[in-house]
Amino acid sequence: MYKGTTPTIKFILPTAFDLGNINEIYVTLATMSGKVITTKTGDDLDVGDHSVGVYLDQEETLALPKGRIAVQLNWTYEDEGKTKRACSPVISIAVKGNLLEEVLS
């Protein structure tokens, strides 16, 4: 992704995965050393039958460090009356510079 752009990061889940059991979903972006940059949840996410998308605005991508960032999906769900938690693998995304690193209207 390029700084200043407005991408949607999309997680595609296995078709056997049931999003109906999920209580909350979180998408976290962090530096490669693990320092959290932002976490999105609720209305910040576009949840489909087998996918979760998170939109980033210009300000958010401009604030990302150049290089690589880590992204992970976490969720909670009910199982036999207990709240449980699961997560996706951490993925790495390249963040590239932009010659015009400012918010455009």
JSON list of C-alpha atoms in Angstrom, two decimals, residues 5-103:
[
{"chain": "A", "resi": 5, "resn": "THR", "atom": "CA", "xyz": [-4.02, 6.29, -0.29]},
{"chain": "A", "resi": 6, "resn": "THR", "atom": "CA", "xyz": [-7.30, 4.79, 0.94]},
{"chain": "A", "resi": 7, "resn": "PRO", "atom": "CA", "xyz": [-6.99, 0.99, 0.79]},
{"chain": "A", "resi": 8, "resn": "THR", "atom": "CA", "xyz": [-9.26, -1.68, 2.18]},
{"chain": "A", "resi": 9, "resn": "ILE", "atom": "CA", "xyz": [-7.37, -4.57, 3.74]},
{"chain": "A", "resi": 10, "resn": "LYS", "atom": "CA", "xyz": [-9.46, -7.70, 3.30]},
{"chain": "A", "resi": 11, "resn": "PHE", "atom": "CA", "xyz": [-9.19, -10.99, 5.17]},
{"chain": "A", "resi": 12, "resn": "ILE", "atom": "CA", "xyz": [-10.73, -13.94, 3.31]},
{"chain": "A", "resi": 13, "resn": "LEU", "atom": "CA", "xyz": [-11.78, -16.68, 5.72]},
{"chain": "A", "resi": 14, "resn": "PRO", "atom": "CA", "xyz": [-12.28, -20.38, 4.97]},
{"chain": "A", "resi": 15, "resn": "THR", "atom": "CA", "xyz": [-15.81, -21.16, 3.78]},
{"chain": "A", "resi": 16, "resn": "ALA", "atom": "CA", "xyz": [-16.30, -23.50, 6.75]},
{"chain": "A", "resi": 17, "resn": "PHE", "atom": "CA", "xyz": [-15.76, -20.57, 9.12]},
{"chain": "A", "resi": 18, "resn": "ASP", "atom": "CA", "xyz": [-19.03, -19.35, 10.68]},
{"chain": "A", "resi": 19, "resn": "LEU", "atom": "CA", "xyz": [-19.04, -15.58, 11.29]},
{"chain": "A", "resi": 20, "resn": "GLY", "atom": "CA", "xyz": [-22.46, -15.97, 12.94]},
{"chain": "A", "resi": 21, "resn": "ASN", "atom": "CA", "xyz": [-20.81, -17.17, 16.17]},
{"chain": "A", "resi": 22, "resn": "ILE", "atom": "CA", "xyz": [-18.56, -14.14, 16.48]},
{"chain": "A", "resi": 23, "resn": "ASN", "atom": "CA", "xyz": [-19.19, -11.58, 19.23]},
{"chain": "A", "resi": 24, "resn": "GLU", "atom": "CA", "xyz": [-16.56, -9.00, 18.30]},
{"chain": "A", "resi": 25, "resn": "ILE", "atom": "CA", "xyz": [-13.95, -8.73, 15.56]},
{"chain": "A", "resi": 26, "resn": "TYR", "atom": "CA", "xyz": [-10.78, -6.63, 15.79]},
{"chain": "A", "resi": 27, "resn": "VAL", "atom": "CA", "xyz": [-8.22, -5.75, 13.13]},
{"chain": "A", "resi": 28, "resn": "THR", "atom": "CA", "xyz": [-4.92, -4.51, 14.53]},
{"chain": "A", "resi": 29, "resn": "LEU", "atom": "CA", "xyz": [-2.12, -2.80, 12.63]},
{"chain": "A", "resi": 30, "resn": "ALA", "atom": "CA", "xyz": [1.27, -2.69, 14.34]},
{"chain": "A", "resi": 31, "resn": "THR", "atom": "CA", "xyz": [4.92, -2.08, 13.65]},
{"chain": "A", "resi": 32, "resn": "MET", "atom": "CA", "xyz": [6.93, -5.21, 12.92]},
{"chain": "A", "resi": 33, "resn": "SER", "atom": "CA", "xyz": [8.28, -4.98, 16.49]},
{"chain": "A", "resi": 34, "resn": "GLY", "atom": "CA", "xyz": [4.70, -5.25, 17.81]},
{"chain": "A", "resi": 35, "resn": "LYS", "atom": "CA", "xyz": [3.91, -1.63, 18.75]},
{"chain": "A", "resi": 36, "resn": "VAL", "atom": "CA", "xyz": [0.19, -1.15, 18.04]},
{"chain": "A", "resi": 37, "resn": "ILE", "atom": "CA", "xyz": [-0.58, 1.61, 15.56]},
{"chain": "A", "resi": 38, "resn": "THR", "atom": "CA", "xyz": [-4.37, 1.24, 15.51]},
{"chain": "A", "resi": 39, "resn": "THR", "atom": "CA", "xyz": [-7.12, -1.29, 16.17]},
{"chain": "A", "resi": 40, "resn": "LYS", "atom": "CA", "xyz": [-10.40, -1.17, 14.29]},
{"chain": "A", "resi": 41, "resn": "THR", "atom": "CA", "xyz": [-13.64, -2.87, 15.37]},
{"chain": "A", "resi": 42, "resn": "GLY", "atom": "CA", "xyz": [-17.41, -2.59, 15.07]},
{"chain": "A", "resi": 43, "resn": "ASP", "atom": "CA", "xyz": [-18.61, -0.17, 12.39]},
{"chain": "A", "resi": 44, "resn": "ASP", "atom": "CA", "xyz": [-15.00, 0.32, 11.22]},
{"chain": "A", "resi": 45, "resn": "LEU", "atom": "CA", "xyz": [-15.17, -3.15, 9.65]},
{"chain": "A", "resi": 46, "resn": "ASP", "atom": "CA", "xyz": [-17.01, -4.52, 6.65]},
{"chain": "A", "resi": 47, "resn": "VAL", "atom": "CA", "xyz": [-17.98, -8.07, 7.61]},
{"chain": "A", "resi": 48, "resn": "GLY", "atom": "CA", "xyz": [-19.23, -10.38, 4.86]},
{"chain": "A", "resi": 49, "resn": "ASP", "atom": "CA", "xyz": [-20.17, -14.05, 4.85]},
{"chain": "A", "resi": 50, "resn": "HIS", "atom": "CA", "xyz": [-16.53, -15.16, 4.72]},
{"chain": "A", "resi": 51, "resn": "SER", "atom": "CA", "xyz": [-14.53, -11.96, 4.76]},
{"chain": "A", "resi": 52, "resn": "VAL", "atom": "CA", "xyz": [-13.58, -9.02, 6.94]},
{"chain": "A", "resi": 53, "resn": "GLY", "atom": "CA", "xyz": [-12.47, -5.74, 5.40]},
{"chain": "A", "resi": 54, "resn": "VAL", "atom": "CA", "xyz": [-10.99, -2.68, 7.08]},
{"chain": "A", "resi": 55, "resn": "TYR", "atom": "CA", "xyz": [-10.84, 0.67, 5.29]},
{"chain": "A", "resi": 56, "resn": "LEU", "atom": "CA", "xyz": [-8.00, 3.09, 5.98]},
{"chain": "A", "resi": 57, "resn": "ASP", "atom": "CA", "xyz": [-8.37, 6.79, 5.24]},
{"chain": "A", "resi": 58, "resn": "GLN", "atom": "CA", "xyz": [-5.66, 9.14, 3.98]},
{"chain": "A", "resi": 59, "resn": "GLU", "atom": "CA", "xyz": [-4.67, 10.33, 7.47]},
{"chain": "A", "resi": 60, "resn": "GLU", "atom": "CA", "xyz": [-4.31, 6.76, 8.70]},
{"chain": "A", "resi": 61, "resn": "THR", "atom": "CA", "xyz": [-2.04, 5.63, 5.87]},
{"chain": "A", "resi": 62, "resn": "LEU", "atom": "CA", "xyz": [0.03, 8.81, 6.09]},
{"chain": "A", "resi": 63, "resn": "ALA", "atom": "CA", "xyz": [0.68, 7.97, 9.75]},
{"chain": "A", "resi": 64, "resn": "LEU", "atom": "CA", "xyz": [1.99, 4.49, 8.92]},
{"chain": "A", "resi": 65, "resn": "PRO", "atom": "CA", "xyz": [5.74, 3.95, 8.96]},
{"chain": "A", "resi": 66, "resn": "LYS", "atom": "CA", "xyz": [7.44, 3.20, 5.65]},
{"chain": "A", "resi": 67, "resn": "GLY", "atom": "CA", "xyz": [8.62, -0.35, 5.33]},
{"chain": "A", "resi": 68, "resn": "ARG", "atom": "CA", "xyz": [6.53, -3.25, 6.59]},
{"chain": "A", "resi": 69, "resn": "ILE", "atom": "CA", "xyz": [3.68, -3.35, 9.08]},
{"chain": "A", "resi": 70, "resn": "ALA", "atom": "CA", "xyz": [2.00, -6.30, 10.79]},
{"chain": "A", "resi": 71, "resn": "VAL", "atom": "CA", "xyz": [-1.77, -6.87, 10.52]},
{"chain": "A", "resi": 72, "resn": "GLN", "atom": "CA", "xyz": [-3.86, -9.39, 12.46]},
{"chain": "A", "resi": 73, "resn": "LEU", "atom": "CA", "xyz": [-7.50, -10.32, 12.89]},
{"chain": "A", "resi": 74, "resn": "ASN", "atom": "CA", "xyz": [-8.74, -11.25, 16.40]},
{"chain": "A", "resi": 75, "resn": "TRP", "atom": "CA", "xyz": [-12.26, -12.26, 17.42]},
{"chain": "A", "resi": 76, "resn": "THR", "atom": "CA", "xyz": [-14.28, -13.48, 20.36]},
{"chain": "A", "resi": 77, "resn": "TYR", "atom": "CA", "xyz": [-17.05, -16.05, 20.21]},
{"chain": "A", "resi": 78, "resn": "GLU", "atom": "CA", "xyz": [-19.30, -18.10, 22.48]},
{"chain": "A", "resi": 79, "resn": "ASP", "atom": "CA", "xyz": [-18.67, -21.81, 22.97]},
{"chain": "A", "resi": 80, "resn": "GLU", "atom": "CA", "xyz": [-20.59, -23.83, 25.56]},
{"chain": "A", "resi": 81, "resn": "GLY", "atom": "CA", "xyz": [-21.43, -20.70, 27.54]},
{"chain": "A", "resi": 82, "resn": "LYS", "atom": "CA", "xyz": [-17.87, -19.39, 27.64]},
{"chain": "A", "resi": 83, "resn": "THR", "atom": "CA", "xyz": [-16.37, -16.48, 25.74]},
{"chain": "A", "resi": 84, "resn": "LYS", "atom": "CA", "xyz": [-13.38, -17.69, 23.76]},
{"chain": "A", "resi": 85, "resn": "ARG", "atom": "CA", "xyz": [-10.85, -15.88, 21.62]},
{"chain": "A", "resi": 86, "resn": "ALA", "atom": "CA", "xyz": [-9.09, -16.76, 18.38]},
{"chain": "A", "resi": 87, "resn": "CYS", "atom": "CA", "xyz": [-6.89, -14.98, 15.85]},
{"chain": "A", "resi": 88, "resn": "SER", "atom": "CA", "xyz": [-5.53, -15.15, 12.34]},
{"chain": "A", "resi": 89, "resn": "PRO", "atom": "CA", "xyz": [-1.85, -15.44, 11.57]},
{"chain": "A", "resi": 90, "resn": "VAL", "atom": "CA", "xyz": [0.00, -12.13, 11.54]},
{"chain": "A", "resi": 91, "resn": "ILE", "atom": "CA", "xyz": [0.50, -10.92, 7.99]},
{"chain": "A", "resi": 92, "resn": "SER", "atom": "CA", "xyz": [3.04, -8.41, 6.78]},
{"chain": "A", "resi": 93, "resn": "ILE", "atom": "CA", "xyz": [2.14, -5.58, 4.40]},
{"chain": "A", "resi": 94, "resn": "ALA", "atom": "CA", "xyz": [4.58, -3.27, 2.63]},
{"chain": "A", "resi": 95, "resn": "VAL", "atom": "CA", "xyz": [3.99, 0.46, 3.12]},
{"chain": "A", "resi": 96, "resn": "LYS", "atom": "CA", "xyz": [5.58, 2.56, 0.40]},
{"chain": "A", "resi": 97, "resn": "GLY", "atom": "CA", "xyz": [6.17, 6.27, 0.23]},
{"chain": "A", "resi": 98, "resn": "ASN", "atom": "CA", "xyz": [4.18, 8.64, -1.93]},
{"chain": "A", "resi": 99, "resn": "LEU", "atom": "CA", "xyz": [5.67, 11.70, -3.61]},
{"chain": "A", "resi": 100, "resn": "LEU", "atom": "CA", "xyz": [2.67, 13.73, -2.42]},
{"chain": "A", "resi": 101, "resn": "GLU", "atom": "CA", "xyz": [2.41, 12.76, 1.26]},
{"chain": "A", "resi": 102, "resn": "GLU", "atom": "CA", "xyz": [-0.47, 15.00, 2.29]},
{"chain": "A", "resi": 103, "resn": "VAL", "atom": "CA", "xyz": [-4.25, 14.71, 2.58]}
]
